[in-house]
Amino acid sequence: MSQEMLHPRSHGGLSAGHPQTTPSIGVWHLLGHNARPGDDLGGAFAWVIAAHCNSGSEMFVPALGMGREAFSRLLAERFPHVTPSESWLAVQGAALQRTGVLEEFDDLLHLLLDHAAAGDELHRRVAHLVVTACMGHDHLWQDLGLPRREALSTLLSDHFPTLAAKNTGDMKWKKFFYKQLCEREGINICKSPSCGVCCDYDICFGPED
């Protein structure tokens, strides 16, 4: 488990990304071709693809970490009238560089998949979507481009119900995910024996505006 994993990001800088060497796809272009306009999940895919799947992105996650073939199926279904350039698609076949903050990608992915409501492609896609968004540095609902935090809670409850149900104290979702990973590893990084008496309570449970 990386040191970055022990201190999950909510606000702050990221390492320098890859240079922009290929055409990019923008969020508004994807939203304009969304097969289900107004759908929060489709909007989240558009937002995260635009934020992380362009090679010049601050935190580059090719194909949302799912591989080019599965990613191409996602694009065809969610954004059927988008025709990406071959050079942009070729970049999606790049290997995910599991170093630095991206070292935690697989651990987070396994956490979500272990709690998925079904083992189908939809739930795998949503797991990749959420984990890729976790690489951002805003609140998770903002990194997913969702209109409000409640939409994130609904998304997680629908697709990863047993995991979402564990967040009984309404902890901030990124903090909650990393706390779950620490518990899996038998690591305790909390300063206090209980949340109620912790001096960092607001960091974990404060409002996410």
GROMACS .gro file of C-alpha atoms in nm:
model
  209
    1MET     CA    1   0.000   0.000   0.000
    2SER     CA    2   0.148   0.334  -0.107
    3GLN     CA    3   0.205   0.625   0.129
    4GLU     CA    4  -0.030   0.827  -0.093
    5MET     CA    5  -0.298   0.570  -0.017
    6LEU     CA    6  -0.265   0.634   0.353
    7HIS     CA    7  -0.329   1.003   0.296
    8PRO     CA    8  -0.602   1.020   0.031
    9ARG     CA    9  -0.642   1.340  -0.165
   10SER     CA   10  -0.942   1.564  -0.136
   11HIS     CA   11  -0.774   1.892  -0.225
   12GLY     CA   12  -0.416   1.944  -0.332
   13GLY     CA   13  -0.168   1.906  -0.614
   14LEU     CA   14  -0.089   1.606  -0.830
   15SER     CA   15   0.227   1.507  -1.008
   16ALA     CA   16   0.291   1.640  -1.356
   17GLY     CA   17   0.103   1.456  -1.628
   18HIS     CA   18   0.196   1.335  -1.972
   19PRO     CA   19   0.266   1.587  -2.249
   20GLN     CA   20  -0.024   1.652  -2.486
   21THR     CA   21   0.080   1.465  -2.801
   22THR     CA   22  -0.253   1.336  -2.933
   23PRO     CA   23  -0.597   1.486  -3.000
   24SER     CA   24  -0.820   1.516  -2.696
   25ILE     CA   25  -1.191   1.469  -2.632
   26GLY     CA   26  -1.381   1.727  -2.430
   27VAL     CA   27  -1.659   1.676  -2.182
   28TRP     CA   28  -1.910   1.892  -2.373
   29HIS     CA   29  -1.846   1.697  -2.692
   30LEU     CA   30  -1.922   1.371  -2.512
   31LEU     CA   31  -2.225   1.512  -2.333
   32GLY     CA   32  -2.361   1.632  -2.665
   33HIS     CA   33  -2.357   1.273  -2.790
   34ASN     CA   34  -2.479   1.105  -2.472
   35ALA     CA   35  -2.720   0.824  -2.561
   36ARG     CA   36  -2.920   0.906  -2.247
   37PRO     CA   37  -2.924   1.285  -2.201
   38GLY     CA   38  -2.975   1.394  -1.842
   39ASP     CA   39  -2.855   1.061  -1.704
   40ASP     CA   40  -2.615   1.121  -1.415
   41LEU     CA   41  -2.413   0.808  -1.489
   42GLY     CA   42  -2.365   0.897  -1.854
   43GLY     CA   43  -2.263   1.246  -1.750
   44ALA     CA   44  -2.013   1.103  -1.504
   45PHE     CA   45  -1.854   0.887  -1.775
   46ALA     CA   46  -1.826   1.193  -2.001
   47TRP     CA   47  -1.671   1.402  -1.725
   48VAL     CA   48  -1.416   1.143  -1.613
   49ILE     CA   49  -1.317   1.038  -1.966
   50ALA     CA   50  -1.251   1.401  -2.057
   51ALA     CA   51  -1.059   1.458  -1.732
   52HIS     CA   52  -0.841   1.146  -1.732
   53CYS     CA   53  -0.832   0.970  -2.072
   54ASN     CA   54  -0.657   1.244  -2.269
   55SER     CA   55  -0.281   1.194  -2.275
   56GLY     CA   56  -0.221   1.548  -2.151
   57SER     CA   57  -0.434   1.494  -1.843
   58GLU     CA   58  -0.278   1.574  -1.509
   59MET     CA   59  -0.348   1.218  -1.400
   60PHE     CA   60  -0.365   1.003  -1.715
   61VAL     CA   61  -0.570   0.682  -1.687
   62PRO     CA   62  -0.592   0.530  -2.037
   63ALA     CA   63  -0.929   0.369  -2.112
   64LEU     CA   64  -1.033   0.422  -1.747
   65GLY     CA   65  -0.794   0.136  -1.672
   66MET     CA   66  -1.028  -0.117  -1.836
   67GLY     CA   67  -0.840  -0.188  -2.160
   68ARG     CA   68  -0.904  -0.055  -2.510
   69GLU     CA   69  -1.153  -0.322  -2.620
   70ALA     CA   70  -1.386  -0.283  -2.322
   71PHE     CA   71  -1.344   0.095  -2.337
   72SER     CA   72  -1.442   0.100  -2.705
   73ARG     CA   73  -1.761  -0.090  -2.622
   74LEU     CA   74  -1.837   0.164  -2.351
   75LEU     CA   75  -1.792   0.454  -2.594
   76ALA     CA   76  -2.009   0.288  -2.858
   77GLU     CA   77  -2.293   0.230  -2.613
   78ARG     CA   78  -2.279   0.552  -2.413
   79PHE     CA   79  -2.174   0.793  -2.688
   80PRO     CA   80  -2.276   0.620  -3.014
   81HIS     CA   81  -2.224   0.921  -3.239
   82VAL     CA   82  -1.874   1.006  -3.116
   83THR     CA   83  -1.601   0.901  -3.358
   84PRO     CA   84  -1.265   0.937  -3.180
   85SER     CA   85  -0.951   0.965  -3.389
   86GLU     CA   86  -0.740   0.654  -3.431
   87SER     CA   87  -0.450   0.827  -3.257
   88TRP     CA   88  -0.668   0.900  -2.952
   89LEU     CA   89  -0.794   0.542  -2.944
   90ALA     CA   90  -0.439   0.410  -2.981
   91VAL     CA   91  -0.339   0.600  -2.668
   92GLN     CA   92  -0.616   0.419  -2.480
   93GLY     CA   93  -0.424   0.096  -2.535
   94ALA     CA   94  -0.133   0.224  -2.328
   95ALA     CA   95  -0.055   0.042  -2.006
   96LEU     CA   96  -0.166   0.210  -1.686
   97GLN     CA   97   0.147   0.328  -1.506
   98ARG     CA   98   0.083   0.191  -1.159
   99THR     CA   99   0.329   0.416  -0.981
  100GLY     CA  100   0.295   0.710  -0.746
  101VAL     CA  101  -0.067   0.789  -0.670
  102LEU     CA  102  -0.180   0.539  -0.935
  103GLU     CA  103  -0.025   0.258  -0.732
  104GLU     CA  104  -0.350   0.239  -0.536
  105PHE     CA  105  -0.567   0.194  -0.847
  106ASP     CA  106  -0.591  -0.186  -0.835
  107ASP     CA  107  -0.656  -0.196  -0.460
  108LEU     CA  108  -0.946   0.046  -0.493
  109LEU     CA  109  -1.080  -0.142  -0.794
  110HIS     CA  110  -1.076  -0.473  -0.609
  111LEU     CA  111  -1.251  -0.312  -0.313
  112LEU     CA  112  -1.540  -0.195  -0.529
  113LEU     CA  113  -1.566  -0.512  -0.735
  114ASP     CA  114  -1.577  -0.722  -0.419
  115HIS     CA  115  -1.893  -0.534  -0.324
  116ALA     CA  116  -2.054  -0.502  -0.668
  117ALA     CA  117  -2.424  -0.579  -0.687
  118ALA     CA  118  -2.354  -0.796  -0.993
  119GLY     CA  119  -2.051  -0.928  -1.178
  120ASP     CA  120  -2.159  -0.792  -1.514
  121GLU     CA  121  -1.991  -0.542  -1.745
  122LEU     CA  122  -2.200  -0.250  -1.623
  123HIS     CA  123  -2.079  -0.286  -1.266
  124ARG     CA  124  -1.718  -0.335  -1.379
  125ARG     CA  125  -1.746  -0.016  -1.584
  126VAL     CA  126  -1.884   0.180  -1.290
  127ALA     CA  127  -1.606   0.047  -1.066
  128HIS     CA  128  -1.344   0.168  -1.314
  129LEU     CA  129  -1.525   0.500  -1.341
  130VAL     CA  130  -1.532   0.560  -0.965
  131VAL     CA  131  -1.172   0.450  -0.911
  132THR     CA  132  -1.048   0.673  -1.194
  133ALA     CA  133  -1.236   0.965  -1.040
  134CYS     CA  134  -1.066   0.889  -0.707
  135MET     CA  135  -0.739   0.988  -0.876
  136GLY     CA  136  -0.868   1.346  -0.890
  137HIS     CA  137  -0.816   1.602  -0.615
  138ASP     CA  138  -1.163   1.740  -0.545
  139HIS     CA  139  -1.446   1.574  -0.355
  140LEU     CA  140  -1.544   1.250  -0.527
  141TRP     CA  141  -1.886   1.371  -0.640
  142GLN     CA  142  -1.715   1.668  -0.802
  143ASP     CA  143  -1.448   1.449  -0.964
  144LEU     CA  144  -1.735   1.248  -1.114
  145GLY     CA  145  -1.906   1.559  -1.245
  146LEU     CA  146  -2.221   1.482  -1.047
  147PRO     CA  147  -2.465   1.759  -0.959
  148ARG     CA  148  -2.457   1.693  -0.583
  149ARG     CA  149  -2.312   1.458  -0.322
  150GLU     CA  150  -2.644   1.277  -0.284
  151ALA     CA  151  -2.618   1.160  -0.645
  152LEU     CA  152  -2.289   0.990  -0.558
  153SER     CA  153  -2.440   0.818  -0.255
  154THR     CA  154  -2.722   0.689  -0.475
  155LEU     CA  155  -2.481   0.567  -0.742
  156LEU     CA  156  -2.271   0.378  -0.488
  157SER     CA  157  -2.575   0.230  -0.313
  158ASP     CA  158  -2.713   0.108  -0.647
  159HIS     CA  159  -2.392  -0.051  -0.773
  160PHE     CA  160  -2.195  -0.138  -0.455
  161PRO     CA  161  -2.465  -0.172  -0.191
  162THR     CA  162  -2.277  -0.371   0.073
  163LEU     CA  163  -1.985  -0.128   0.062
  164ALA     CA  164  -2.207   0.180   0.071
  165ALA     CA  165  -2.397   0.034   0.366
  166LYS     CA  166  -2.075   0.022   0.569
  167ASN     CA  167  -2.051   0.402   0.561
  168THR     CA  168  -2.292   0.438   0.851
  169GLY     CA  169  -2.143   0.766   0.970
  170ASP     CA  170  -2.166   0.937   0.630
  171MET     CA  171  -1.788   0.970   0.608
  172LYS     CA  172  -1.653   1.147   0.302
  173TRP     CA  173  -1.640   0.881   0.034
  174LYS     CA  174  -1.271   0.900  -0.054
  175LYS     CA  175  -1.178   0.890   0.312
  176PHE     CA  176  -1.413   0.598   0.359
  177PHE     CA  177  -1.264   0.398   0.071
  178TYR     CA  178  -0.911   0.442   0.198
  179LYS     CA  179  -1.016   0.357   0.553
  180GLN     CA  180  -1.158   0.032   0.416
  181LEU     CA  181  -0.828  -0.044   0.242
  182CYS     CA  182  -0.633   0.027   0.558
  183GLU     CA  183  -0.857  -0.209   0.754
  184ARG     CA  184  -0.799  -0.479   0.493
  185GLU     CA  185  -0.425  -0.437   0.541
  186GLY     CA  186  -0.454  -0.428   0.919
  187ILE     CA  187  -0.323  -0.071   0.927
  188ASN     CA  188  -0.452   0.189   1.172
  189ILE     CA  189  -0.349   0.545   1.091
  190CYS     CA  190  -0.619   0.718   1.293
  191LYS     CA  191  -0.508   0.947   1.576
  192SER     CA  192  -0.794   0.855   1.810
  193PRO     CA  193  -0.962   0.532   1.915
  194SER     CA  194  -1.300   0.659   1.795
  195CYS     CA  195  -1.418   0.916   1.541
  196GLY     CA  196  -1.625   1.108   1.794
  197VAL     CA  197  -1.320   1.225   1.990
  198CYS     CA  198  -1.083   1.274   1.693
  199CYS     CA  199  -0.941   1.620   1.633
  200ASP     CA  200  -0.962   1.555   1.256
  201TYR     CA  201  -1.334   1.473   1.263
  202ASP     CA  202  -1.428   1.756   1.027
  203ILE     CA  203  -1.171   1.637   0.772
  204CYS     CA  204  -1.342   1.300   0.744
  205PHE     CA  205  -1.704   1.397   0.808
  206GLY     CA  206  -1.733   1.767   0.731
  207PRO     CA  207  -1.958   1.905   0.458
  208GLU     CA  208  -1.853   1.850   0.096
  209ASP     CA  209  -1.951   2.176  -0.074
   0.00000   0.00000   0.00000
